[in-house]
mmCIF file of C-alpha atoms in Angstrom:
data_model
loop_
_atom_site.group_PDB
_atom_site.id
_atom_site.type_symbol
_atom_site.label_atom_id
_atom_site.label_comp_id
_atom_site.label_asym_id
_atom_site.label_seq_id
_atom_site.Cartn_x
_atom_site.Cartn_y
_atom_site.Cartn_z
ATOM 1 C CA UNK A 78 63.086 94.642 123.161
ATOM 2 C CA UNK A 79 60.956 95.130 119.703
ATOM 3 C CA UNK A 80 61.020 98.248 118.068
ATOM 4 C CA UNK A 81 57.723 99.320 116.551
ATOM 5 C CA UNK A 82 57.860 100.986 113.153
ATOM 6 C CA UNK A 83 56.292 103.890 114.376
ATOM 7 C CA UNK A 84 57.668 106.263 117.303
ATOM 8 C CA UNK A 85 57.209 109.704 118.753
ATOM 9 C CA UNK A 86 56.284 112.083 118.213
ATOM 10 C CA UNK A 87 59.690 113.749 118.076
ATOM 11 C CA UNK A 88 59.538 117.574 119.427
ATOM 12 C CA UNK A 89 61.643 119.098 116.166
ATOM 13 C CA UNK A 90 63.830 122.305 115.679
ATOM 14 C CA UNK A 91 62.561 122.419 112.505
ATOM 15 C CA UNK A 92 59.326 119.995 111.772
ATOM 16 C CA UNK A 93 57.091 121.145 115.305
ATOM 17 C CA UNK A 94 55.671 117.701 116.534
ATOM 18 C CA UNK A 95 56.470 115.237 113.960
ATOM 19 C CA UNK A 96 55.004 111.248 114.229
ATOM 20 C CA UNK A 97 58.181 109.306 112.827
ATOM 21 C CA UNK A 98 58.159 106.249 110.564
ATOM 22 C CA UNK A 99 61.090 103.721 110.566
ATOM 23 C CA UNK A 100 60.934 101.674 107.499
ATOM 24 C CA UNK A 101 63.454 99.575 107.314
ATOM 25 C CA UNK A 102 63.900 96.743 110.032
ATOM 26 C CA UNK A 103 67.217 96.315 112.221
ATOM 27 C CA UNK A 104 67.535 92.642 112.664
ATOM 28 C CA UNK A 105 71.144 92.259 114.105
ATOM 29 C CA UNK A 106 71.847 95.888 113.397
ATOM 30 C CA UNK A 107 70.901 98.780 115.826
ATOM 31 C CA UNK A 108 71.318 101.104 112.331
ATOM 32 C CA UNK A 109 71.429 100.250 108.868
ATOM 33 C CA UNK A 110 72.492 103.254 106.007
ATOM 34 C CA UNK A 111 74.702 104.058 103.324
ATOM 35 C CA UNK A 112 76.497 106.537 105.139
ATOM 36 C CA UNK A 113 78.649 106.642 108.206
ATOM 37 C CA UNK A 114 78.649 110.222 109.362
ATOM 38 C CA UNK A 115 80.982 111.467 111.491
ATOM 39 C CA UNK A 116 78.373 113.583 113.061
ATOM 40 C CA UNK A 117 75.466 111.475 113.650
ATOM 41 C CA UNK A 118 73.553 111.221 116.264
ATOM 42 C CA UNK A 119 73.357 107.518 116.304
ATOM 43 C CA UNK A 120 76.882 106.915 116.138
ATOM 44 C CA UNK A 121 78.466 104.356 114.133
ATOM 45 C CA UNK A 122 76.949 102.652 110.965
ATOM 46 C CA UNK A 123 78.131 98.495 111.370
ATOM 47 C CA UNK A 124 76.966 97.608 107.948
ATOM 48 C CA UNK A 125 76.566 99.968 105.102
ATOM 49 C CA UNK A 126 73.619 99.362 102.834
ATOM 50 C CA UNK A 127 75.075 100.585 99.771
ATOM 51 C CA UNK A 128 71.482 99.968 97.573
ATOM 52 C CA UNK A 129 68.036 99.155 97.960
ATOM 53 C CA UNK A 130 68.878 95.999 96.590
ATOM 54 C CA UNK A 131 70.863 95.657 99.578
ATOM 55 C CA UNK A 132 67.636 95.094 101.610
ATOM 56 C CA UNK A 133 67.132 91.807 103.083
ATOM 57 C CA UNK A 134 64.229 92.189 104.804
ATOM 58 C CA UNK A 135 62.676 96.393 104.185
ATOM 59 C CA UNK A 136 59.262 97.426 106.058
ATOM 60 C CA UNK A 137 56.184 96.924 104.087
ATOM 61 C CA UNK A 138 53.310 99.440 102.926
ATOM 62 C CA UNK A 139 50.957 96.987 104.849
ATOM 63 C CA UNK A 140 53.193 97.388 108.117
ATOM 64 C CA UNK A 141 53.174 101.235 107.626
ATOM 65 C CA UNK A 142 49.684 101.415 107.526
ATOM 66 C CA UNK A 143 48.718 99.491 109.976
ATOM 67 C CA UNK A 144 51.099 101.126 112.678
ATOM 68 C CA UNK A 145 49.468 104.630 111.516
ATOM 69 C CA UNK A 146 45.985 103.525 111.957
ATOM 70 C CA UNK A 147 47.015 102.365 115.315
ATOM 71 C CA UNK A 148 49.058 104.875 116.493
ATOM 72 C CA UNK A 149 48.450 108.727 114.996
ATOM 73 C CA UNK A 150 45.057 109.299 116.533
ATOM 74 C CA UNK A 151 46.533 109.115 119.494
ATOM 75 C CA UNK A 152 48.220 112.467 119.471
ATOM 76 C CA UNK A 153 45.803 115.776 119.587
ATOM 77 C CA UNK A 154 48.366 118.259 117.015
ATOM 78 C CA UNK A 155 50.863 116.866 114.964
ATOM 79 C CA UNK A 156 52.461 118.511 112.520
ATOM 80 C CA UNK A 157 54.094 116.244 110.202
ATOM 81 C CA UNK A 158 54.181 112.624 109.369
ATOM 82 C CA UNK A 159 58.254 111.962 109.084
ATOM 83 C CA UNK A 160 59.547 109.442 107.120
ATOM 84 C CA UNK A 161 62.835 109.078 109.229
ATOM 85 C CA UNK A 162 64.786 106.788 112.282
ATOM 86 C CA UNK A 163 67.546 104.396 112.273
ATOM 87 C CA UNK A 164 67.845 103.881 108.269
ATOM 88 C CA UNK A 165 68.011 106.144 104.762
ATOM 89 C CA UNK A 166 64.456 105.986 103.835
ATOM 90 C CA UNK A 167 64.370 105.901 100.207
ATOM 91 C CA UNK A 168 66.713 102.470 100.517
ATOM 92 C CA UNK A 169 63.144 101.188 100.420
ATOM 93 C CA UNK A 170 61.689 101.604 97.268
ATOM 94 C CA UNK A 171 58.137 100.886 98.836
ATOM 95 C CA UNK A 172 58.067 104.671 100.047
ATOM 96 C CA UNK A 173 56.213 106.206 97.494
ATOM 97 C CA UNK A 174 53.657 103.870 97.748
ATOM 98 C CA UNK A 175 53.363 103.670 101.530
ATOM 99 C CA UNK A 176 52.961 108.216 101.349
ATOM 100 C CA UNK A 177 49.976 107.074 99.010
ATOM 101 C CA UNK A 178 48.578 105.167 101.020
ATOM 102 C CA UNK A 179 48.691 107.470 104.049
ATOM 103 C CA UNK A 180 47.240 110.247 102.618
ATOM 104 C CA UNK A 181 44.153 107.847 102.449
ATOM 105 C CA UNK A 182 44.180 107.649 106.368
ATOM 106 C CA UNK A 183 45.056 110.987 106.815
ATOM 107 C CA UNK A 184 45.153 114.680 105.870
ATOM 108 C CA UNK A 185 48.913 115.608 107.942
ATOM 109 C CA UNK A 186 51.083 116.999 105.875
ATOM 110 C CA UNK A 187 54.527 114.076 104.855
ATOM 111 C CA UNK A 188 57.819 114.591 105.308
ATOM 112 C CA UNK A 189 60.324 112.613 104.366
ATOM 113 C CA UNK A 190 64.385 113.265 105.520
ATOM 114 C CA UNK A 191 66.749 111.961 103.830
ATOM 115 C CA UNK A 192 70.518 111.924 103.345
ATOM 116 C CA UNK A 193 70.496 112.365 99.913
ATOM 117 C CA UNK A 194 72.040 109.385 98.701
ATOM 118 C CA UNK A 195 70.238 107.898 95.833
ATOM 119 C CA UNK A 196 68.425 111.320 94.849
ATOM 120 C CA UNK A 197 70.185 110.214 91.394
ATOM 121 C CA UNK A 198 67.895 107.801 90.784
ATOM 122 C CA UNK A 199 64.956 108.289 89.073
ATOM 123 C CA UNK A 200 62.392 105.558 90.981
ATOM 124 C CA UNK A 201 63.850 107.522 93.956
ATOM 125 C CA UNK A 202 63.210 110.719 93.033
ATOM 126 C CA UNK A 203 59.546 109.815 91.833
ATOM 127 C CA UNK A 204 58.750 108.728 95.244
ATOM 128 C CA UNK A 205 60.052 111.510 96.982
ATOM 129 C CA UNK A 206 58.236 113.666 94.714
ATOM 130 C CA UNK A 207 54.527 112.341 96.736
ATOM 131 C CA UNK A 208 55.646 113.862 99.867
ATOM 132 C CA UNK A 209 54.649 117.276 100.904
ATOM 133 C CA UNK A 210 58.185 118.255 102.389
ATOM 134 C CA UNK A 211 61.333 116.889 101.490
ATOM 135 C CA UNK A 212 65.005 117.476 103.946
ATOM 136 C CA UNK A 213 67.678 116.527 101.748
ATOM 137 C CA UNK A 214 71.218 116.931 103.824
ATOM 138 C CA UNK A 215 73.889 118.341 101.484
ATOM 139 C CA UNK A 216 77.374 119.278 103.710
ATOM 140 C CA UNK A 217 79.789 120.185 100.942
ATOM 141 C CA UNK A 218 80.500 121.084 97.451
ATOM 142 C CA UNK A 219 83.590 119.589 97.415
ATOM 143 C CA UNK A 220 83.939 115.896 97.195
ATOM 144 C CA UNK A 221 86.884 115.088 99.433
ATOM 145 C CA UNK A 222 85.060 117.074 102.341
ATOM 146 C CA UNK A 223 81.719 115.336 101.439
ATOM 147 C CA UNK A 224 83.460 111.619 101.399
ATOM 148 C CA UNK A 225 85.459 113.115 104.745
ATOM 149 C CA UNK A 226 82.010 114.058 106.651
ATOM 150 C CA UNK A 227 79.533 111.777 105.298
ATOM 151 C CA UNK A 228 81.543 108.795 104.914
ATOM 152 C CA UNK A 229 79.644 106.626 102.365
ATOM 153 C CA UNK A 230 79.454 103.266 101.229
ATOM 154 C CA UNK A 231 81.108 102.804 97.594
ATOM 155 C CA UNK A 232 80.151 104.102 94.489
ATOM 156 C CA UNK A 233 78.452 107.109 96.134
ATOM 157 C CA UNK A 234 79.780 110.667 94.497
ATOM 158 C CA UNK A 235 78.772 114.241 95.448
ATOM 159 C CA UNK A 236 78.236 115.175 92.026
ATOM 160 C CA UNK A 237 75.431 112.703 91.351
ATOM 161 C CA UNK A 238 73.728 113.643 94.320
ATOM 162 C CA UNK A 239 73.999 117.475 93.137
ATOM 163 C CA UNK A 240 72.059 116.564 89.414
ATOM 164 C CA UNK A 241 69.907 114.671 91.404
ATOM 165 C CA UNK A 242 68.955 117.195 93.862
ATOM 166 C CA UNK A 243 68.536 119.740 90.786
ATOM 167 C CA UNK A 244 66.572 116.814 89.150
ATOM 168 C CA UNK A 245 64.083 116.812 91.910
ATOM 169 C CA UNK A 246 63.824 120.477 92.600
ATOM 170 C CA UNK A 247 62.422 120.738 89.134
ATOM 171 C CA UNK A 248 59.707 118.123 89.183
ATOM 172 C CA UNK A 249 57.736 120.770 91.123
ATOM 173 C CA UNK A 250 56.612 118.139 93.577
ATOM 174 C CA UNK A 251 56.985 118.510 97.083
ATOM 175 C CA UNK A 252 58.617 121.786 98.986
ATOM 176 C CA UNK A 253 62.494 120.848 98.872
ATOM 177 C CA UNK A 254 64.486 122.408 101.895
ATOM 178 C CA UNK A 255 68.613 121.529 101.573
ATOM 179 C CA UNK A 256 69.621 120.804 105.086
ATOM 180 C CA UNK A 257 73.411 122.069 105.599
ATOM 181 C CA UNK A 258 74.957 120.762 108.990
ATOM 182 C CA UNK A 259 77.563 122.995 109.405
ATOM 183 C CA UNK A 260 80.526 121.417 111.850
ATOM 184 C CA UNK A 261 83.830 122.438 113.014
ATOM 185 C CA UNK A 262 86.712 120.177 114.564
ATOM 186 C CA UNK A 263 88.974 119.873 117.724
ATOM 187 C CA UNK A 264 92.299 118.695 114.732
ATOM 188 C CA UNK A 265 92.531 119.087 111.345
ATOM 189 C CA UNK A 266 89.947 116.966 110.193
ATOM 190 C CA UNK A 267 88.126 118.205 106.869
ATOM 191 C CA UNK A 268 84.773 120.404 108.055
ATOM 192 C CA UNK A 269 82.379 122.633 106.242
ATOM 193 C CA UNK A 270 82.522 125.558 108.121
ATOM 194 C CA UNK A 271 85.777 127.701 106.090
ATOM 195 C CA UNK A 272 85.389 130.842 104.047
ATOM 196 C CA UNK A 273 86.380 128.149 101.335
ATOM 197 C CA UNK A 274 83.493 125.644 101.904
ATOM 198 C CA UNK A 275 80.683 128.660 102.779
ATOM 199 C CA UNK A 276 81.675 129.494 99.312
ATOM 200 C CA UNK A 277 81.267 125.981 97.650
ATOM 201 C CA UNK A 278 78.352 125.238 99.128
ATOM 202 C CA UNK A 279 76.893 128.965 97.845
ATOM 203 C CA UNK A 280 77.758 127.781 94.519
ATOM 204 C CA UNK A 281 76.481 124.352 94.401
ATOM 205 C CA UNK A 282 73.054 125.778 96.036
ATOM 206 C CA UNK A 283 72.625 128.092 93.550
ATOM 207 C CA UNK A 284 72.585 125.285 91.282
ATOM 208 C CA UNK A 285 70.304 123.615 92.872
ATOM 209 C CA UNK A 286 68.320 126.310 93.741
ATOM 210 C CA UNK A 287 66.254 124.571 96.889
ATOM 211 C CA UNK A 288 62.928 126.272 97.915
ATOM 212 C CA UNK A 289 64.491 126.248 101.515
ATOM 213 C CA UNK A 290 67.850 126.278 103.002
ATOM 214 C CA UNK A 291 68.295 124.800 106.586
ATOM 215 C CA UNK A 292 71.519 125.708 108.347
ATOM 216 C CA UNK A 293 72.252 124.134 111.425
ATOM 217 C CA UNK A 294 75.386 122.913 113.747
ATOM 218 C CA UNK A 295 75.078 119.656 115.786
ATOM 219 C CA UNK A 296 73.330 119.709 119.067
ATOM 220 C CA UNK A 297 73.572 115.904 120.328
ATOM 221 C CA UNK A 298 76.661 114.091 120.824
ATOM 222 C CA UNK A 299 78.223 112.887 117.532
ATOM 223 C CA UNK A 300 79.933 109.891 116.382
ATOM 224 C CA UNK A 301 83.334 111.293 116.449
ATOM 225 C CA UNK A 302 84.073 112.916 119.796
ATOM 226 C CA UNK A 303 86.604 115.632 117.695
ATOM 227 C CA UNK A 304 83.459 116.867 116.028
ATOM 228 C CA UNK A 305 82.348 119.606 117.521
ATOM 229 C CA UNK A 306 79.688 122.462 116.848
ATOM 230 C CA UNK A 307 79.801 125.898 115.170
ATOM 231 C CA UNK A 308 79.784 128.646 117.964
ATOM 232 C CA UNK A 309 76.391 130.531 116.905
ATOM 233 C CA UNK A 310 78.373 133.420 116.200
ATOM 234 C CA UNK A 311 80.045 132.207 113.064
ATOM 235 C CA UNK A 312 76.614 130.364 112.227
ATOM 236 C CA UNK A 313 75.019 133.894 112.657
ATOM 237 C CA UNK A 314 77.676 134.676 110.311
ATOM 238 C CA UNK A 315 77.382 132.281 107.147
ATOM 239 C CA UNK A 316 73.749 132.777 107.683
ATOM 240 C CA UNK A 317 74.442 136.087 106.760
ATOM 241 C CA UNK A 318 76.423 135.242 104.036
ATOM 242 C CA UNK A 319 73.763 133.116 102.531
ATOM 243 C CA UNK A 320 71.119 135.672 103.059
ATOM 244 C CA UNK A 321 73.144 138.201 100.869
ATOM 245 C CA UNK A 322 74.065 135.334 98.722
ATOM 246 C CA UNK A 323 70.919 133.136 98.140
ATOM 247 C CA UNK A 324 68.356 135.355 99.358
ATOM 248 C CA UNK A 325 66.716 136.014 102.945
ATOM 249 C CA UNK A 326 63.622 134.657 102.304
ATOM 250 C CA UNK A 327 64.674 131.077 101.992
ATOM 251 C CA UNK A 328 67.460 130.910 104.464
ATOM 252 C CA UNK A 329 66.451 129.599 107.969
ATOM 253 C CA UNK A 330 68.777 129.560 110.499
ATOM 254 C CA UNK A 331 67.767 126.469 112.979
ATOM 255 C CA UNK A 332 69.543 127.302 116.612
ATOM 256 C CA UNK A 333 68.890 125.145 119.730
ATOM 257 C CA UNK A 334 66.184 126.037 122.073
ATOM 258 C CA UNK A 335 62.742 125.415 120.899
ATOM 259 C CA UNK A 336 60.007 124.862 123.224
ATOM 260 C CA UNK A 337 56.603 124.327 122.691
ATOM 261 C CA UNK A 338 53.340 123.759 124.812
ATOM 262 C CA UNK A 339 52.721 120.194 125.632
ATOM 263 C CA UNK A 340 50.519 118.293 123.793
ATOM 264 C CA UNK A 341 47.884 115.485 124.499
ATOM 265 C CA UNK A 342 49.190 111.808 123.811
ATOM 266 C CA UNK A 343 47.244 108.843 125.029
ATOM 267 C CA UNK A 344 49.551 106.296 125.920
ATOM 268 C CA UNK A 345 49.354 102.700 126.068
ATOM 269 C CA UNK A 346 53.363 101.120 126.604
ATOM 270 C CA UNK A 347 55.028 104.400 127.697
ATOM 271 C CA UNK A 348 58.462 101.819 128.135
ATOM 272 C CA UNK A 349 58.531 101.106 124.571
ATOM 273 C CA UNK A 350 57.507 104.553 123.569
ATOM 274 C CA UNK A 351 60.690 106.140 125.605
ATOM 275 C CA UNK A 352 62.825 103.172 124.057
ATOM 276 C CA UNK A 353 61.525 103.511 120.371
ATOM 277 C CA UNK A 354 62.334 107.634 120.653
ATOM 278 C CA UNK A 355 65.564 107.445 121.978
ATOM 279 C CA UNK A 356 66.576 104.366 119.423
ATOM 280 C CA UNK A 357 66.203 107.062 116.404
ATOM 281 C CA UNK A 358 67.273 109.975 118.051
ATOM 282 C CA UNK A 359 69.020 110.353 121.403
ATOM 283 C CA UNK A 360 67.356 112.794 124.259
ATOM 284 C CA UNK A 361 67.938 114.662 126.950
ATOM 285 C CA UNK A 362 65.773 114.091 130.489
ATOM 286 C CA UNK A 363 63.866 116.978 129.287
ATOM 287 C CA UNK A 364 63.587 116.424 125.376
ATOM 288 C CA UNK A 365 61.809 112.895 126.344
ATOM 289 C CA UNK A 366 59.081 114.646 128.329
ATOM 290 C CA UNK A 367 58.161 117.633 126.431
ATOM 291 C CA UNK A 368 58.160 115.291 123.331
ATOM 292 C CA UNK A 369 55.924 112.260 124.840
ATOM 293 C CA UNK A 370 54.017 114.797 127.159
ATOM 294 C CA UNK A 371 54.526 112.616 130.285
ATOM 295 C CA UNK A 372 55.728 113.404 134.189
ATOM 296 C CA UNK A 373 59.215 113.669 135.293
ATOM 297 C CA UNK A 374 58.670 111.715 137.776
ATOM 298 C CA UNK A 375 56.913 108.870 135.308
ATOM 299 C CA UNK A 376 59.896 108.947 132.953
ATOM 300 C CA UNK A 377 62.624 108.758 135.876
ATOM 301 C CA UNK A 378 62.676 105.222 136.636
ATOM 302 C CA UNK A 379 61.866 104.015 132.842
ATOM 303 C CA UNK A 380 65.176 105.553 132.038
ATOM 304 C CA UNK A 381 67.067 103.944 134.884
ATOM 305 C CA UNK A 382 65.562 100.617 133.732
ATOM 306 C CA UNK A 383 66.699 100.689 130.204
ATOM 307 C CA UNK A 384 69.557 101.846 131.515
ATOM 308 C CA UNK A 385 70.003 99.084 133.674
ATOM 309 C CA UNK A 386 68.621 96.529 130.894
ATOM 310 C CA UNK A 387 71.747 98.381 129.129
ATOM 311 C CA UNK A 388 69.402 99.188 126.283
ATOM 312 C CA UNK A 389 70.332 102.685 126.233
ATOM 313 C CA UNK A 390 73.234 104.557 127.485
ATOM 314 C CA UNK A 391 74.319 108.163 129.046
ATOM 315 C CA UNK A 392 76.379 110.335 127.070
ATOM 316 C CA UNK A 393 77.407 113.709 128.631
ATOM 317 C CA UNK A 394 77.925 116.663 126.096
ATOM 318 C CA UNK A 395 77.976 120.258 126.353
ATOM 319 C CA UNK A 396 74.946 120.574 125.762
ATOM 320 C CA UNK A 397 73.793 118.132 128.763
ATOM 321 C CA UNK A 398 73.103 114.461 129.535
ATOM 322 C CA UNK A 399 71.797 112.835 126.313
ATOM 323 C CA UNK A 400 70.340 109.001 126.274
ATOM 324 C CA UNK A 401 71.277 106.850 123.443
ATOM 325 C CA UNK A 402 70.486 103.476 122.127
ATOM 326 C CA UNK A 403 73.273 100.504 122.918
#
């Protein structure tokens, strides 16, 4: 089965009812990035791209455009446009461009998450600076717990993605909110979530000095099964902490649960619309319908077919039953 560059919309904790962009292509690999979290959603990376050099064969403004034109008019209220999926967006350098050429198509406001990676760079950051919103993910301030949770390809330091995410805050550009996926662990595997790391991270922030701060635990099932989330007290807690810290008007504090009125898509493959969702970010029964506003009892047997194709797979969490790509 194909995956289309475009998929969604994605129901967010964070972005509403976001329209997500996937611009880099998977060829023999269900995930290409140049990091291998241990908390991602996706599970494991099989190749890391470690530069955008490193892309053989990377989605093309032409591509992008096209898919939008076909594709965003067909849902009533979107929120965002989201530069997201399977891959690190800014691995292709073409993403400036491509949020140029949207805004001639359309007037939604463009996100773009990223992992932070190459926010050193300068062609990188110039890109990222055309977007309207920009999630950068930043899990530590110290370097042996950043290499332990993010796991990146070589050459990648924390302290070049710090100047770089100071770089970027100061070009005045786009709204910058520092994403902070706080974890916690069933051994003695380095997390975020100590006294000692809240503290770090407080620092380093400061430094950077973000127009928003996102803090968050997991929700879905991650790639290591001995990660496991921050009980929502002790979120509630460093939340706190930042508050008094960082101030309370740029601390957000993202807990499961949102819900939101359904919305009016038109569909035309509602297969490959369920398969393209759940390839960049596993769902629950319930997550797939209020995010592609369709009937339980429409989305029932697609999900046992893909299943049965073995295109996508159950994973059970505490959280519920979660479908995610093979």
């Amino acid at each position: 089965m194909k995956s289309r560059i475009i998929y969604g919309p994605i129901l967010s904790r964070r972005l509403g009812r976001s329209l997500g962009i996937d611009i880099i292509k998977k060829r023999e690999f269900r995930k290409n990035c140049n990091f291998d979290c241990v908390y991602c959603q996706l599970g494991h990376v099989d190749w890391k791209i470690s530069t955008p050099s490193d892309v053989t064969d990377p989605v093309t403004t032409e591509e992008v455009i096209d898919g939008i034109t076909n594709y965003h008019k067909k849902v009533d209220d979107l929120d965002y446009i989201t530069f997201s999926g399977t891959c690190e967006p800014t691995l292709n350098l073409e993403l400036g461009n491509m949020i140029e050429q949207i805004r001639q198509i359309s007037d939604i406001p463009i996100c773009v998450i990223t992992n932070s990676s190459l926010v050193n760079r300068k062609d990188v950051r110039e890109n990222l600076s055309k977007a309207d919103l920009v999630v950068a993910t930043l899990v530590s301030g110290n370097e042996k717990t950043f290499q332990a949770i993010n796991r990146p390809a070589g050459g990648i330091e924390l302290q070049d993605i710090i100047e770089g995410l100071r770089e970027l805050q100061k070009m005045k550009g786009p709204k910058v909110a520092i994403e902070v996926m706080l974890l916690d662990s069933t051994n003695d595997y380095p997390v975020n979530s100590s006294d000692e790391e809240v503290g770090k991270l407080i620092e380093v922030l400061r430094y950077i000095d973000p127009d928003e701060i996102e803090i968050l635990t997991t929700s879905r099932p991650p790639a290591e099964d001995f990660i496991i989330p921050v009980p929502e007290t002790r979120l509630k807690e460093i939340a706190q902490k930042f508050d008094e810290e960082l101030g309370r008007e740029r601390v957000r504090l993202v807990l499961k649960g949102l819900k939101r009125k359904r919305s009016n898509i038109k569909h035309e493959n509602l297969v490959d619309e369920v398969y393209d969702l759940i390839l960049r970010r596993p769902c629950t029964f319930e997550q797939v319908v209020q995010s592609l506003d369709i009937g339980k009892e429409e989305l029932a047997p697609i999900l046992e077919g893909l299943v049965g194709e073995q295109k996508i797979i159950e994973i059970l969490s505490e959280n519920g039953t979660y479908y995610r790509p093979t």
